[in-house]
Amino acid sequence: MVDITKTNEKVEGFIAGIMPTGFGLYGTEFLGVGKVKRTENALIKTNKRVLIITVPMTGSDKIIAGVALPIMQIAFNKKGIENKLKEMLFSLSLEKILEMNPRNFEIGLSEIKEVKINKFFKWITFIAGGKKYKYGMRSKKDFEKAKEMFNGF
């Protein structure tokens, strides 16, 4: 059955290489190997919602010898994440992308009460449904893109 609320949905922009920020447990490690709890590394904005997703990359949920591989990927392979995201957007529906990882989620634009943008730290925070979702960006270009994408919130 087609969800009528998602028809005519158009991707307005995306940012690859975001990273969860804020307080909380990033992951756990035991004897040099562990798992990352929050693996989100990309954001997609449509005319109806924001999707926060994990673009599947090798080791995107691993901690090895105290090193969180997702942080290393964002630092050294942002272009790889971006290319994979473009490939996904070209070949998959947004619903399939959401289903690829149980940690992927969406926030309806109508649910977003506020979008805060912190220029100093290059953070974007979505306040929706009584929760805060905060993500950092490495590059000034991505930060400027986020400001443009969420202008008016």
Short mmCIF file of C-alpha atoms in Angstrom, two decimals:
data_model
loop_
_atom_site.label_atom_id
_atom_site.label_comp_id
_atom_site.label_asym_id
_atom_site.label_seq_id
_atom_site.Cartn_x
_atom_site.Cartn_y
_atom_site.Cartn_z
CA MET A 1 0.00 0.00 0.00
CA VAL A 2 1.35 3.44 -0.93
CA ASP A 3 1.57 5.98 1.86
CA ILE A 4 -0.19 9.03 0.38
CA THR A 5 1.69 11.40 2.71
CA LYS A 6 5.00 10.48 1.05
CA THR A 7 3.90 10.82 -2.59
CA ASN A 8 5.47 13.66 -4.53
CA GLU A 9 8.38 13.64 -2.11
CA LYS A 10 11.53 15.28 -3.46
CA VAL A 11 15.06 15.26 -2.07
CA GLU A 12 16.07 18.87 -1.43
CA GLY A 13 19.57 18.19 -0.17
CA PHE A 14 21.88 15.91 1.77
CA ILE A 15 24.98 16.09 3.92
CA ALA A 16 27.39 13.16 4.13
CA GLY A 17 29.86 12.84 6.96
CA ILE A 18 27.81 14.03 9.92
CA MET A 19 28.52 12.65 13.38
CA PRO A 20 26.36 12.36 16.48
CA THR A 21 27.40 14.73 19.25
CA GLY A 22 26.33 15.40 22.79
CA PHE A 23 26.48 13.45 25.98
CA GLY A 24 25.89 9.74 26.21
CA LEU A 25 27.59 6.48 25.57
CA TYR A 26 29.21 6.46 22.10
CA GLY A 27 29.96 2.75 22.21
CA THR A 28 31.41 -0.07 24.23
CA GLU A 29 34.65 -1.98 23.93
CA PHE A 30 35.94 -5.17 25.51
CA LEU A 31 39.44 -6.58 24.99
CA GLY A 32 40.17 -4.13 22.16
CA VAL A 33 37.02 -4.72 20.11
CA GLY A 34 33.68 -3.02 20.42
CA LYS A 35 30.55 -1.62 18.86
CA VAL A 36 29.49 1.95 18.21
CA LYS A 37 26.02 2.75 19.53
CA ARG A 38 25.22 5.68 17.20
CA THR A 39 26.41 5.13 13.64
CA GLU A 40 24.55 7.91 11.80
CA ASN A 41 26.77 9.50 9.18
CA ALA A 42 24.42 11.24 6.74
CA LEU A 43 21.33 13.39 6.60
CA ILE A 44 18.81 13.71 3.77
CA LYS A 45 16.25 16.52 3.64
CA THR A 46 13.14 16.20 1.52
CA ASN A 47 10.16 18.49 1.16
CA LYS A 48 8.38 16.35 3.80
CA ARG A 49 10.97 15.01 6.25
CA VAL A 50 14.56 14.67 7.41
CA LEU A 51 16.17 11.23 7.28
CA ILE A 52 19.12 10.55 9.56
CA ILE A 53 20.88 7.47 8.25
CA THR A 54 23.96 5.30 8.35
CA VAL A 55 25.55 4.97 4.93
CA PRO A 56 26.97 1.43 5.07
CA MET A 57 30.75 1.54 5.11
CA THR A 58 33.15 -1.17 6.22
CA GLY A 59 33.53 -0.96 9.99
CA SER A 60 30.90 1.76 10.41
CA ASP A 61 29.84 0.26 13.75
CA LYS A 62 33.23 -0.89 15.08
CA ILE A 63 35.67 0.22 17.76
CA ILE A 64 39.11 -1.35 17.47
CA ALA A 65 41.88 -0.73 20.00
CA GLY A 66 40.05 2.32 21.33
CA VAL A 67 39.56 3.87 17.88
CA ALA A 68 35.98 4.44 16.71
CA LEU A 69 36.13 3.66 13.00
CA PRO A 70 33.13 5.87 12.08
CA ILE A 71 35.02 8.94 13.30
CA MET A 72 38.03 7.92 11.21
CA GLN A 73 35.78 7.42 8.17
CA ILE A 74 34.28 10.88 8.59
CA ALA A 75 37.76 12.35 9.00
CA PHE A 76 39.48 10.52 6.15
CA ASN A 77 36.78 9.07 3.87
CA LYS A 78 34.01 11.67 3.75
CA LYS A 79 34.09 11.59 -0.06
CA GLY A 80 33.58 7.81 0.03
CA ILE A 81 30.53 8.24 2.29
CA GLU A 82 29.20 10.94 -0.04
CA ASN A 83 29.70 8.83 -3.18
CA LYS A 84 27.96 5.83 -1.59
CA LEU A 85 25.07 8.08 -0.46
CA LYS A 86 24.66 9.46 -4.00
CA GLU A 87 24.61 5.90 -5.34
CA MET A 88 21.95 4.95 -2.78
CA LEU A 89 19.80 7.98 -3.63
CA PHE A 90 20.01 7.14 -7.32
CA SER A 91 19.23 3.43 -7.01
CA LEU A 92 17.00 3.04 -3.93
CA SER A 93 13.76 4.51 -2.63
CA LEU A 94 13.91 6.55 0.55
CA GLU A 95 11.90 3.81 2.29
CA LYS A 96 14.51 1.19 1.32
CA ILE A 97 17.27 3.47 2.58
CA LEU A 98 15.47 3.83 5.93
CA GLU A 99 15.09 0.05 6.19
CA MET A 100 18.80 -0.64 5.54
CA ASN A 101 19.82 -0.07 9.15
CA PRO A 102 17.70 -0.34 12.30
CA ARG A 103 19.33 2.88 13.57
CA ASN A 104 18.08 4.92 10.59
CA PHE A 105 15.16 7.19 11.41
CA GLU A 106 13.09 10.04 10.08
CA ILE A 107 11.68 13.27 11.49
CA GLY A 108 8.70 14.82 9.73
CA LEU A 109 9.23 18.49 8.94
CA SER A 110 5.94 19.24 10.67
CA GLU A 111 7.31 17.59 13.85
CA ILE A 112 10.40 19.82 14.03
CA LYS A 113 9.82 22.59 16.55
CA GLU A 114 13.21 24.22 16.12
CA VAL A 115 16.52 23.83 14.32
CA LYS A 116 19.50 25.29 16.16
CA ILE A 117 22.73 25.91 14.32
CA ASN A 118 25.93 26.44 16.31
CA LYS A 119 28.49 28.22 14.16
CA PHE A 120 31.38 27.80 16.59
CA PHE A 121 31.15 24.00 16.86
CA LYS A 122 29.47 23.44 13.43
CA TRP A 123 26.56 21.61 15.07
CA ILE A 124 22.98 21.30 13.93
CA THR A 125 20.32 20.38 16.49
CA PHE A 126 16.80 19.29 15.65
CA ILE A 127 14.22 19.64 18.42
CA ALA A 128 11.23 17.42 17.72
CA GLY A 129 8.85 15.34 19.80
CA GLY A 130 10.44 16.48 23.05
CA LYS A 131 13.88 15.18 21.97
CA LYS A 132 17.07 16.79 20.73
CA TYR A 133 19.05 15.30 17.86
CA LYS A 134 22.49 16.92 17.58
CA TYR A 135 25.03 16.34 14.81
CA GLY A 136 28.39 17.84 13.98
CA MET A 137 29.97 18.56 10.62
CA ARG A 138 33.64 18.84 9.81
CA SER A 139 33.64 21.20 6.88
CA LYS A 140 32.55 24.79 6.64
CA LYS A 141 30.98 23.94 3.25
CA ASP A 142 28.69 21.34 4.88
CA PHE A 143 27.83 23.74 7.68
CA GLU A 144 26.87 26.45 5.18
CA LYS A 145 24.82 23.90 3.24
CA ALA A 146 22.98 22.92 6.44
CA LYS A 147 22.22 26.57 7.21
CA GLU A 148 20.78 26.99 3.72
CA MET A 149 18.79 23.71 3.84
CA PHE A 150 17.17 24.58 7.18
CA ASN A 151 16.76 28.32 6.70
CA GLY A 152 13.34 29.28 7.98
CA PHE A 153 13.12 26.83 10.89
#
